[in-house]
Each structure stands twice: as C-alpha cells, then as structure tokens.
Amino acid sequence: MNIHEYQSKEVLKGFGVAIQEGIVADTPEKAVDAAKKLSELTGTTWWVVKAQIHAGGRGKGGGVKLAKSLEEVKELSSKILGMNLITPQTGPEGKLVRKVLIAQDVYYPGASKPAEFYMSVLLNRSTGRNIIMYSTEGGMDIEAVAEKTPHLIFKEEVDPKTGLLPFQARKIAFNLGLSGNAFKEMVKFVNALYTAYEKTDSSLFEINPVLKTSDDKIIAVDAKVNLDENALFRHPDLFALRDIYEEDPTEVEAGEANLNYVKLDGNVGCMVNGAGLAMATMDIIKLSGGEPANFLDVGGTANAERVEKAFRIILKDPNVKAILVNIFGGIVRCDRVAQGIVDAYKNIGNIQVPIIVRLQGTNAEEAKKIIEQSGLKVLSAILLEEAAQKVKEVLA
Amino acid sequence: MSVLVNKKSKVIVQGFTGGEGTFHAEQMIAYGTNVVGGVTPGKGGQTHLNKPVFNTVSEAVKNTGANVSIIFVPPAFAADSIMEAAEAGIEVIVCITEGIPTKDMIQVKEYLKGKNSRLIGPNCPGIITAEEAKVGIMPGFVFKKGRIGIVSKSGTLTYEAADQVVKAGLGISTAIGIGGDPIIGTTTKEAVELFMNDPETDGIVMIGEIGGGMEAEAARWIKENNRKPVVGFIAGQTAPPGRRMGHAGAIVGGADDTAAAKMKIMRECGITVVESPAVIGKAMAEKLSVKA
C-alpha cells in the first residue's frame, strides 16, 4: 500500500529519522496558515509547495514549486490544488491534486555546500534479505543512474539474525564521502531509517533525495513509503493512512467484493480463477489480436454472485468489446460455474458485448451443454486454444 | 522413486480441524494420500476424520512417524507453524497459506538454514505425485500418471499445463507448485534440479511469471546441466510495470523481471519457450517425439 509523502515523513519522523519539516493543507488559505506556522517552528523564510499524489516525478509535472513570500504560497497553492497533475508515473490521464505539503526550504546557504544522495530499503528477493541501496547521485532518476553509472550505486545487505550492524551504517556514510558532523548524522539517519522499515513492515522505502544541508544536517527531503499489504493486520494505525482517492474507483469496488481486479487499457475483458492463469489469459488475448482490458482473479469460489459482480465490474469499462471467461474447474465444478454465468447474464439483462466462456476441468462437458442450451449470446469452449480462436473471430 | 512425496510419505495436516484443513484433508485422503494425523494446538487427544489430533508437531512426529506436513494455518500464524514443523524434523513442509507478511518469511528463511527440511510455498497449491500422493489443494483427477514433471509458481495454471500434457498423450510424474510470493522455500531451479535427478521424469515443464529472477537462475542452471527436454512459459507478457498482478511477487520492478526478458534468457539457455499458454502440452509432446 502506498501512502503520501507527508504521511511517509510523519511515519519516518516517529522513528527518529530527520526530515524536511512541513504541514499539509487542502486550501490556499490553510496553506498560508501552514507557511506561517512553519516559519515559527523552523525559522524558514521560503517555502516549498508540494503536490501530494501517489506518483513520482511531481516536480517535472509542475507539482513542486518554491515560494519566496506568503503571497506566492497562496498563489502557487491555488494553482496546484485542484490541478490535474501529469507526471511520467501517472499516465496521460494524470491525477487530481487534493492536498499540498507546505515544506521548509532546506537548500539555504551556509558553511558547506549542500549535497544530495539517494537511499532506499527493500527486499533482495534472491537472498531473502533486506538491503539498503544508496548512491552519491541523489535527486535524479535512480534507474538512469543504474544505467549510466552503476558503480555509483552501493548495496548493504542486512543479516536478519543481527539486524543492521554499526559498521554497516558507518560504511554507508563513508561511501557517501561524508566526514565530521555530517558523517555522524548520516550514521544516525541510516539506523533510524532501517529501524522504521522493520517496525512498519514496509516493502519499500525510497528517499530521494537525502540531503546534507549547508550546516551538515542529514534529512529526508522526499519520502516514498510502500507498506506490505500482508502485514497491515498488525498495523491498524498505518492502514488508516490509506487514501482511496488515489486508487481506481472500480478497483476499490472490486476489492470490497473480494475480487482481485486491475484496470488496464485494452479492449478485451477477462475473468479468470487464479492469478497465474489470469496473466496467461491476458497473454492469450494479446496473441489473438486484442489487448487485455483488465486483470481479474475471481478466486476459488466462482459462484453466481461473484461472477455477476465480476461481469458488472468489467462492463463498467466502455472500451471492452468482448469478454473472455476462463475458469479451470478443479474443486469447483464447471457445471456450477456455467449455471452461475447463465444466471448472472440473465440478471444483468442487457449485455451487448460477445462473451466467450471457456470452462475446463470437472464436468466441463456438462458445463458446455448448459452454456449452449441457455440460448444466450455466449460462445463456449473447452480447450484454451479453442477459446483463443474464438477471441480472434469475435475481434475480426 | 519420485520427487518429494510418494505413497509411503506420512503426512500430517497443520490446521487440521479448521475449515480449509478439514476440506482438503478429506480430499487428500480420498486421493489415497497417507494422512497419518493432524495438529491443532489445544485439540490434542481428539480424533478428526478418523485420524489422531496432536497439540504439537513434535508430538505428531513422535506418535506417527510423519515426515511430510501441509499447512492450512491463517497468515498471522503460518510462519510459526513452518518453523515448528522444521524444528520437529519434518522433511517436506508444504505451506498453502496465502498472505504471510514478508518480514515473517525473512525470519523463516533464516531459521530453515542448516535444518533438514525443505519448504514448498507459501502461497502455493502444493505437490502431487500422480496416483501416489497429493499434498496440496489441486484437483487430483487432472494429474494422470506419466513421466513429465511440472514446476510452477501458480495454481490453476499448473492444472492447465497438466491437463494439456495429459491430453497430448503424456502424463505427470510429479507437479510442484512453488508459490507466488517474494520469498518462497524452494526455487524454480531447485525444483528443476529435483526433476533432472528423478529417473521417473523424462521431461520438465517450467512455468514462471513476471517478478524476481528465479526463472533466469533456473535457465542458467539448465544450460549447464541439461539432460532432459524443458518447455517453458512465462505468464504476464502483457502486465504493465509497477502493478501487482494478484500474487505478491508478481510485479515488474526492473528490466530483468519482465516476461520478455525472462523468455529471452530461457531461450538462450536451450529451453523451448512457448508464447501461448495454450500449446504447452503440444510443445512437450513434440520435444519428446523428436528426441525419440
């Protein structure tokens, strides 16, 4: 589960990670109040207005601006709040900005030059251990750094038996070229960051940039926190940070019905039991000349109620020109699923798009008969190849 | 000989008296699996499905000689159940549970090091050795006896592949569902290795999906050690990056874990990779007939 930058920073701060301070606001007036309060708290005289959406690259889309006066805070906040922010990660449709973070200016001049680093914490799947990945090249797209200057990306793996060891935190600070107070601050920062990662059951932390200020403080200027959804049951406080406005409304609705649905851009909808078979069915659609309109796993109990809900969800997408139902009945009997499909079809009433139903497994022949004798505009198949062929015919 | 489980395996069910545990234990017994008992803490001494219930795994092992365990325990407690089974000396631990937190699995992985236990899963359909033992939740009738081994990250796609293999005139030796989570006990490579060393397996179907580097690792191993034909498929060629496709581990994070990248490496390592999941069985039949 993703959370906003302002929430991520609050979470990190709770574990002693130094951050760029800020106050969130949802109107220009509140933004000005936030700016005033922030000046009292931090002494900042400039402010950064940052759009709060669940996507990176906000600066590139015009969602992050520097304000040098309270008037500018108001002006920029009015512009950013309510804007449809398009970034490389939002897709062309963009995302509506509902909140801005008014943050302190941390690039103030001072005794030393500020420096930006990159730091993330994540699972190394091949070893089953967490790693801290970091780079001297902060403030830019890390994938570009990995491509152009891979030698500037460092990794530190954490042994789960011991946790992060002091020498590892020191090594990170040394590799980032730090000394004196900045070195000490970085060691503290790394320790607090890793503790926060463990204690929150996160699946990704990305801090880009980590800033060394001109007075040798180390702070998180941006923060991306991704929480392990499987662990949210033990963190009700973190689950409360979910912002459903950031999610696709149809996906939210599907989730409430316990359907695993992901909206895609294609023209052929699909309904499948099992995640792997669902992905494979999307691939079949593509090979048959279509594009998948969604991923949808109905799970182990494909009864009439769930099938109907799934149909209704798929049909919400106006781009859907055909639907492929692919169920491998194991413990679930295909004839039951077929009856469920027929009932759902009748209940919905006015389905205009062709539906191809492929039922394989227990009682597949009986299922095919039920579909064929229903008199509905439904094509049936038993073999996957047959189903693919029918998708091709329907699209032709 | 067979891979991991056979008719001599003595199987216990952890989470035996719960809904899932009961249902699938009944199915496993009906298939002919030698289920010798189960574990539900607090219900020791009772009898369930005509089998003894124990409070702990070690008690079950002591009384029944069990060497295989299947786990149907809710996600919050499943990691503990896996470690309990390992501590009791269970050789093959199959964890069906979906939704175990990654942090718990990091601990499990560490705990299993140096122990004489192999973990399959979690978030998997289990293992079946055709017509001998089903330690899982798959529909047994699909897996007709034969000489093809299947290793797969997903459930229904495994059944699909098995069905195609059978319809192509072949059959299944053992099918292993390794699971779709970011951390799993047995990797694709390890499962493939078991099949390469199994005299009852002539060919291997390897089914992967987007996310992680296990298929590439298996492919490189196959290139060095290949003695049997391998047919491969990667699900998720059309999945967009950054979106999790059902399985916690099925997400394209970087350039290396796309379906296309994996398929390319597999081909380079001599694996017959099919683009369409509809022709897995056919491809294996062709491979074997060419060889014969």
PDB file of N, CA, C and O in Angstrom, chain B residues 233-283:
ATOM      1  N   PHE B 233       7.142 -21.504 -20.009  1.00  0.00           N
ATOM      2  CA  PHE B 233       6.184 -20.434 -20.294  1.00  0.00           C
ATOM      3  C   PHE B 233       6.276 -19.407 -19.168  1.00  0.00           C
ATOM      4  O   PHE B 233       6.435 -19.772 -18.004  1.00  0.00           O
ATOM      5  N   ILE B 234       6.188 -18.126 -19.532  1.00  0.00           N
ATOM      6  CA  ILE B 234       6.174 -17.064 -18.521  1.00  0.00           C
ATOM      7  C   ILE B 234       4.864 -16.290 -18.642  1.00  0.00           C
ATOM      8  O   ILE B 234       4.575 -15.691 -19.679  1.00  0.00           O
ATOM      9  N   ALA B 235       4.076 -16.297 -17.593  1.00  0.00           N
ATOM     10  CA  ALA B 235       2.817 -15.562 -17.602  1.00  0.00           C
ATOM     11  C   ALA B 235       3.053 -14.090 -17.297  1.00  0.00           C
ATOM     12  O   ALA B 235       3.918 -13.753 -16.488  1.00  0.00           O
ATOM     13  N   GLY B 236       2.305 -13.244 -17.965  1.00  0.00           N
ATOM     14  CA  GLY B 236       2.379 -11.812 -17.678  1.00  0.00           C
ATOM     15  C   GLY B 236       3.098 -11.007 -18.748  1.00  0.00           C
ATOM     16  O   GLY B 236       3.632  -9.934 -18.468  1.00  0.00           O
ATOM     17  N   GLN B 237       3.089 -11.519 -19.988  1.00  0.00           N
ATOM     18  CA  GLN B 237       3.727 -10.765 -21.083  1.00  0.00           C
ATOM     19  C   GLN B 237       3.054  -9.422 -21.273  1.00  0.00           C
ATOM     20  O   GLN B 237       3.659  -8.478 -21.761  1.00  0.00           O
ATOM     21  N   THR B 238       1.787  -9.331 -20.918  1.00  0.00           N
ATOM     22  CA  THR B 238       1.035  -8.091 -21.136  1.00  0.00           C
ATOM     23  C   THR B 238       0.846  -7.279 -19.851  1.00  0.00           C
ATOM     24  O   THR B 238       0.128  -6.289 -19.846  1.00  0.00           O
ATOM     25  N   ALA B 239       1.491  -7.706 -18.750  1.00  0.00           N
ATOM     26  CA  ALA B 239       1.307  -6.987 -17.486  1.00  0.00           C
ATOM     27  C   ALA B 239       2.113  -5.689 -17.484  1.00  0.00           C
ATOM     28  O   ALA B 239       3.270  -5.688 -17.862  1.00  0.00           O
ATOM     29  N   PRO B 240       1.478  -4.580 -17.068  1.00  0.00           N
ATOM     30  CA  PRO B 240       2.216  -3.303 -17.034  1.00  0.00           C
ATOM     31  C   PRO B 240       3.179  -3.255 -15.853  1.00  0.00           C
ATOM     32  O   PRO B 240       2.937  -3.909 -14.832  1.00  0.00           O
ATOM     33  N   PRO B 241       4.283  -2.514 -15.985  1.00  0.00           N
ATOM     34  CA  PRO B 241       5.229  -2.421 -14.867  1.00  0.00           C
ATOM     35  C   PRO B 241       4.609  -1.730 -13.654  1.00  0.00           C
ATOM     36  O   PRO B 241       3.716  -0.901 -13.792  1.00  0.00           O
ATOM     37  N   GLY B 242       5.075  -2.136 -12.478  1.00  0.00           N
ATOM     38  CA  GLY B 242       4.676  -1.445 -11.254  1.00  0.00           C
ATOM     39  C   GLY B 242       3.333  -1.862 -10.696  1.00  0.00           C
ATOM     40  O   GLY B 242       2.937  -1.390  -9.641  1.00  0.00           O
ATOM     41  N   ARG B 243       2.601  -2.732 -11.395  1.00  0.00           N
ATOM     42  CA  ARG B 243       1.313  -3.177 -10.867  1.00  0.00           C
ATOM     43  C   ARG B 243       1.421  -4.632 -10.429  1.00  0.00           C
ATOM     44  O   ARG B 243       1.894  -5.467 -11.182  1.00  0.00           O
ATOM     45  N   ARG B 244       0.958  -4.888  -9.229  1.00  0.00           N
ATOM     46  CA  ARG B 244       0.997  -6.244  -8.710  1.00  0.00           C
ATOM     47  C   ARG B 244      -0.161  -7.046  -9.307  1.00  0.00           C
ATOM     48  O   ARG B 244      -1.300  -6.637  -9.221  1.00  0.00           O
ATOM     49  N   MET B 245       0.155  -8.172  -9.936  1.00  0.00           N
ATOM     50  CA  MET B 245      -0.856  -8.992 -10.596  1.00  0.00           C
ATOM     51  C   MET B 245      -1.256 -10.160  -9.687  1.00  0.00           C
ATOM     52  O   MET B 245      -0.781 -11.281  -9.857  1.00  0.00           O
ATOM     53  N   GLY B 246      -2.078  -9.897  -8.706  1.00  0.00           N
ATOM     54  CA  GLY B 246      -2.589 -10.955  -7.840  1.00  0.00           C
ATOM     55  C   GLY B 246      -1.572 -11.494  -6.861  1.00  0.00           C
ATOM     56  O   GLY B 246      -1.662 -11.252  -5.673  1.00  0.00           O
ATOM     57  N   HIS B 247      -0.575 -12.206  -7.341  1.00  0.00           N
ATOM     58  CA  HIS B 247       0.461 -12.730  -6.447  1.00  0.00           C
ATOM     59  C   HIS B 247       1.321 -11.590  -5.900  1.00  0.00           C
ATOM     60  O   HIS B 247       1.663 -10.678  -6.636  1.00  0.00           O
ATOM     61  N   ALA B 248       1.682 -11.710  -4.627  1.00  0.00           N
ATOM     62  CA  ALA B 248       2.501 -10.657  -4.016  1.00  0.00           C
ATOM     63  C   ALA B 248       3.821 -10.484  -4.758  1.00  0.00           C
ATOM     64  O   ALA B 248       4.387  -9.397  -4.795  1.00  0.00           O
ATOM     65  N   GLY B 249       4.321 -11.568  -5.360  1.00  0.00           N
ATOM     66  CA  GLY B 249       5.615 -11.479  -6.037  1.00  0.00           C
ATOM     67  C   GLY B 249       5.524 -11.112  -7.505  1.00  0.00           C
ATOM     68  O   GLY B 249       6.544 -10.869  -8.155  1.00  0.00           O
ATOM     69  N   ALA B 250       4.304 -11.075  -8.056  1.00  0.00           N
ATOM     70  CA  ALA B 250       4.155 -10.863  -9.499  1.00  0.00           C
ATOM     71  C   ALA B 250       4.064  -9.389  -9.829  1.00  0.00           C
ATOM     72  O   ALA B 250       2.999  -8.819 -10.011  1.00  0.00           O
ATOM     73  N   ILE B 251       5.220  -8.756  -9.876  1.00  0.00           N
ATOM     74  CA  ILE B 251       5.254  -7.333 -10.189  1.00  0.00           C
ATOM     75  C   ILE B 251       6.549  -7.033 -10.935  1.00  0.00           C
ATOM     76  O   ILE B 251       7.610  -7.509 -10.557  1.00  0.00           O
ATOM     77  N   VAL B 252       6.408  -6.306 -12.026  1.00  0.00           N
ATOM     78  CA  VAL B 252       7.589  -5.930 -12.803  1.00  0.00           C
ATOM     79  C   VAL B 252       8.229  -4.718 -12.145  1.00  0.00           C
ATOM     80  O   VAL B 252       7.640  -3.646 -12.102  1.00  0.00           O
ATOM     81  N   GLY B 253       9.430  -4.922 -11.578  1.00  0.00           N
ATOM     82  CA  GLY B 253      10.113  -3.826 -10.920  1.00  0.00           C
ATOM     83  C   GLY B 253      11.176  -3.218 -11.816  1.00  0.00           C
ATOM     84  O   GLY B 253      11.314  -2.015 -11.924  1.00  0.00           O
ATOM     85  N   GLY B 254      11.934  -4.063 -12.498  1.00  0.00           N
ATOM     86  CA  GLY B 254      13.006  -3.572 -13.347  1.00  0.00           C
ATOM     87  C   GLY B 254      12.995  -4.274 -14.689  1.00  0.00           C
ATOM     88  O   GLY B 254      12.108  -5.085 -14.967  1.00  0.00           O
ATOM     89  N   ALA B 255      13.987  -3.968 -15.512  1.00  0.00           N
ATOM     90  CA  ALA B 255      14.027  -4.508 -16.868  1.00  0.00           C
ATOM     91  C   ALA B 255      14.201  -6.030 -16.873  1.00  0.00           C
ATOM     92  O   ALA B 255      13.761  -6.708 -17.794  1.00  0.00           O
ATOM     93  N   ASP B 256      14.818  -6.578 -15.823  1.00  0.00           N
ATOM     94  CA  ASP B 256      15.139  -8.005 -15.825  1.00  0.00           C
ATOM     95  C   ASP B 256      13.963  -8.901 -15.465  1.00  0.00           C
ATOM     96  O   ASP B 256      13.997 -10.091 -15.727  1.00  0.00           O
ATOM     97  N   ASP B 257      12.939  -8.353 -14.832  1.00  0.00           N
ATOM     98  CA  ASP B 257      11.869  -9.255 -14.429  1.00  0.00           C
ATOM     99  C   ASP B 257      10.607  -9.139 -15.270  1.00  0.00           C
ATOM    100  O   ASP B 257       9.541  -9.557 -14.875  1.00  0.00           O
ATOM    101  N   THR B 258      10.733  -8.593 -16.488  1.00  0.00           N
ATOM    102  CA  THR B 258       9.617  -8.657 -17.422  1.00  0.00           C
ATOM    103  C   THR B 258       9.558 -10.067 -18.007  1.00  0.00           C
ATOM    104  O   THR B 258      10.537 -10.813 -17.983  1.00  0.00           O
ATOM    105  N   ALA B 259       8.386 -10.414 -18.555  1.00  0.00           N
ATOM    106  CA  ALA B 259       8.231 -11.725 -19.184  1.00  0.00           C
ATOM    107  C   ALA B 259       9.184 -11.851 -20.370  1.00  0.00           C
ATOM    108  O   ALA B 259       9.835 -12.884 -20.558  1.00  0.00           O
ATOM    109  N   ALA B 260       9.290 -10.787 -21.158  1.00  0.00           N
ATOM    110  CA  ALA B 260      10.129 -10.840 -22.366  1.00  0.00           C
ATOM    111  C   ALA B 260      11.588 -11.128 -22.009  1.00  0.00           C
ATOM    112  O   ALA B 260      12.241 -11.955 -22.647  1.00  0.00           O
ATOM    113  N   ALA B 261      12.093 -10.461 -20.962  1.00  0.00           N
ATOM    114  CA  ALA B 261      13.491 -10.656 -20.567  1.00  0.00           C
ATOM    115  C   ALA B 261      13.716 -12.095 -20.107  1.00  0.00           C
ATOM    116  O   ALA B 261      14.727 -12.722 -20.447  1.00  0.00           O
ATOM    117  N   LYS B 262      12.767 -12.615 -19.346  1.00  0.00           N
ATOM    118  CA  LYS B 262      12.914 -13.982 -18.849  1.00  0.00           C
ATOM    119  C   LYS B 262      12.861 -14.995 -19.994  1.00  0.00           C
ATOM    120  O   LYS B 262      13.622 -15.960 -20.028  1.00  0.00           O
ATOM    121  N   MET B 263      11.942 -14.772 -20.916  1.00  0.00           N
ATOM    122  CA  MET B 263      11.789 -15.704 -22.041  1.00  0.00           C
ATOM    123  C   MET B 263      13.054 -15.717 -22.894  1.00  0.00           C
ATOM    124  O   MET B 263      13.481 -16.767 -23.380  1.00  0.00           O
ATOM    125  N   LYS B 264      13.657 -14.548 -23.031  1.00  0.00           N
ATOM    126  CA  LYS B 264      14.876 -14.445 -23.837  1.00  0.00           C
ATOM    127  C   LYS B 264      15.996 -15.271 -23.197  1.00  0.00           C
ATOM    128  O   LYS B 264      16.637 -16.087 -23.868  1.00  0.00           O
ATOM    129  N   ILE B 265      16.199 -15.091 -21.912  1.00  0.00           N
ATOM    130  CA  ILE B 265      17.255 -15.849 -21.225  1.00  0.00           C
ATOM    131  C   ILE B 265      16.976 -17.349 -21.312  1.00  0.00           C
ATOM    132  O   ILE B 265      17.880 -18.144 -21.569  1.00  0.00           O
ATOM    133  N   MET B 266      15.712 -17.724 -21.127  1.00  0.00           N
ATOM    134  CA  MET B 266      15.361 -19.147 -21.169  1.00  0.00           C
ATOM    135  C   MET B 266      15.667 -19.738 -22.540  1.00  0.00           C
ATOM    136  O   MET B 266      16.231 -20.829 -22.650  1.00  0.00           O
ATOM    137  N   ARG B 267      15.330 -18.990 -23.587  1.00  0.00           N
ATOM    138  CA  ARG B 267      15.626 -19.479 -24.947  1.00  0.00           C
ATOM    139  C   ARG B 267      17.125 -19.620 -25.141  1.00  0.00           C
ATOM    140  O   ARG B 267      17.603 -20.622 -25.684  1.00  0.00           O
ATOM    141  N   GLU B 268      17.862 -18.617 -24.698  1.00  0.00           N
ATOM    142  CA  GLU B 268      19.323 -18.657 -24.856  1.00  0.00           C
ATOM    143  C   GLU B 268      19.935 -19.850 -24.132  1.00  0.00           C
ATOM    144  O   GLU B 268      21.013 -20.315 -24.481  1.00  0.00           O
ATOM    145  N   CYS B 269      19.235 -20.326 -23.110  1.00  0.00           N
ATOM    146  CA  CYS B 269      19.756 -21.460 -22.345  1.00  0.00           C
ATOM    147  C   CYS B 269      19.213 -22.792 -22.856  1.00  0.00           C
ATOM    148  O   CYS B 269      19.349 -23.817 -22.185  1.00  0.00           O
ATOM    149  N   GLY B 270      18.568 -22.778 -23.997  1.00  0.00           N
ATOM    150  CA  GLY B 270      18.171 -24.033 -24.625  1.00  0.00           C
ATOM    151  C   GLY B 270      16.795 -24.543 -24.232  1.00  0.00           C
ATOM    152  O   GLY B 270      16.437 -25.679 -24.541  1.00  0.00           O
ATOM    153  N   ILE B 271      16.002 -23.719 -23.571  1.00  0.00           N
ATOM    154  CA  ILE B 271      14.655 -24.140 -23.182  1.00  0.00           C
ATOM    155  C   ILE B 271      13.695 -23.822 -24.332  1.00  0.00           C
ATOM    156  O   ILE B 271      13.835 -22.796 -24.995  1.00  0.00           O
ATOM    157  N   THR B 272      12.740 -24.719 -24.583  1.00  0.00           N
ATOM    158  CA  THR B 272      11.712 -24.461 -25.585  1.00  0.00           C
ATOM    159  C   THR B 272      10.654 -23.569 -24.946  1.00  0.00           C
ATOM    160  O   THR B 272       9.880 -24.014 -24.105  1.00  0.00           O
ATOM    161  N   VAL B 273      10.648 -22.296 -25.323  1.00  0.00           N
ATOM    162  CA  VAL B 273       9.719 -21.353 -24.692  1.00  0.00           C
ATOM    163  C   VAL B 273       8.505 -21.151 -25.590  1.00  0.00           C
ATOM    164  O   VAL B 273       8.652 -20.834 -26.770  1.00  0.00           O
ATOM    165  N   VAL B 274       7.310 -21.350 -25.039  1.00  0.00           N
ATOM    166  CA  VAL B 274       6.100 -21.108 -25.833  1.00  0.00           C
ATOM    167  C   VAL B 274       5.540 -19.738 -25.500  1.00  0.00           C
ATOM    168  O   VAL B 274       5.579 -19.294 -24.356  1.00  0.00           O
ATOM    169  N   GLU B 275       5.045 -19.041 -26.538  1.00  0.00           N
ATOM    170  CA  GLU B 275       4.456 -17.717 -26.339  1.00  0.00           C
ATOM    171  C   GLU B 275       3.050 -17.854 -25.773  1.00  0.00           C
ATOM    172  O   GLU B 275       2.588 -17.023 -25.016  1.00  0.00           O
ATOM    173  N   SER B 276       2.368 -18.914 -26.228  1.00  0.00           N
ATOM    174  CA  SER B 276       0.979 -19.088 -25.823  1.00  0.00           C
ATOM    175  C   SER B 276       0.855 -20.202 -24.797  1.00  0.00           C
ATOM    176  O   SER B 276       1.363 -21.298 -25.002  1.00  0.00           O
ATOM    177  N   PRO B 277       0.123 -19.929 -23.722  1.00  0.00           N
ATOM    178  CA  PRO B 277      -0.080 -20.972 -22.711  1.00  0.00           C
ATOM    179  C   PRO B 277      -0.975 -22.100 -23.220  1.00  0.00           C
ATOM    180  O   PRO B 277      -1.133 -23.107 -22.539  1.00  0.00           O
ATOM    181  N   ALA B 278      -1.545 -21.939 -24.423  1.00  0.00           N
ATOM    182  CA  ALA B 278      -2.449 -22.968 -24.949  1.00  0.00           C
ATOM    183  C   ALA B 278      -1.691 -24.129 -25.575  1.00  0.00           C
ATOM    184  O   ALA B 278      -2.283 -25.157 -25.892  1.00  0.00           O
ATOM    185  N   VAL B 279      -0.388 -23.992 -25.790  1.00  0.00           N
ATOM    186  CA  VAL B 279       0.348 -25.037 -26.520  1.00  0.00           C
ATOM    187  C   VAL B 279       1.464 -25.683 -25.695  1.00  0.00           C
ATOM    188  O   VAL B 279       2.395 -26.272 -26.248  1.00  0.00           O
ATOM    189  N   ILE B 280       1.362 -25.587 -24.375  1.00  0.00           N
ATOM    190  CA  ILE B 280       2.397 -26.159 -23.504  1.00  0.00           C
ATOM    191  C   ILE B 280       2.498 -27.676 -23.697  1.00  0.00           C
ATOM    192  O   ILE B 280       3.586 -28.227 -23.887  1.00  0.00           O
ATOM    193  N   GLY B 281       1.347 -28.342 -23.687  1.00  0.00           N
ATOM    194  CA  GLY B 281       1.321 -29.803 -23.812  1.00  0.00           C
ATOM    195  C   GLY B 281       1.848 -30.258 -25.165  1.00  0.00           C
ATOM    196  O   GLY B 281       2.667 -31.176 -25.257  1.00  0.00           O
ATOM    197  N   LYS B 282       1.366 -29.578 -26.195  1.00  0.00           N
ATOM    198  CA  LYS B 282       1.780 -29.899 -27.556  1.00  0.00           C
ATOM    199  C   LYS B 282       3.300 -29.774 -27.716  1.00  0.00           C
ATOM    200  O   LYS B 282       3.956 -30.636 -28.308  1.00  0.00           O
ATOM    201  N   ALA B 283       3.824 -28.677 -27.201  1.00  0.00           N
ATOM    202  CA  ALA B 283       5.267 -28.423 -27.331  1.00  0.00           C
ATOM    203  C   ALA B 283       6.063 -29.543 -26.662  1.00  0.00           C
ATOM    204  O   ALA B 283       7.090 -29.987 -27.185  1.00  0.00           O
TER     205      ALA B 283
END
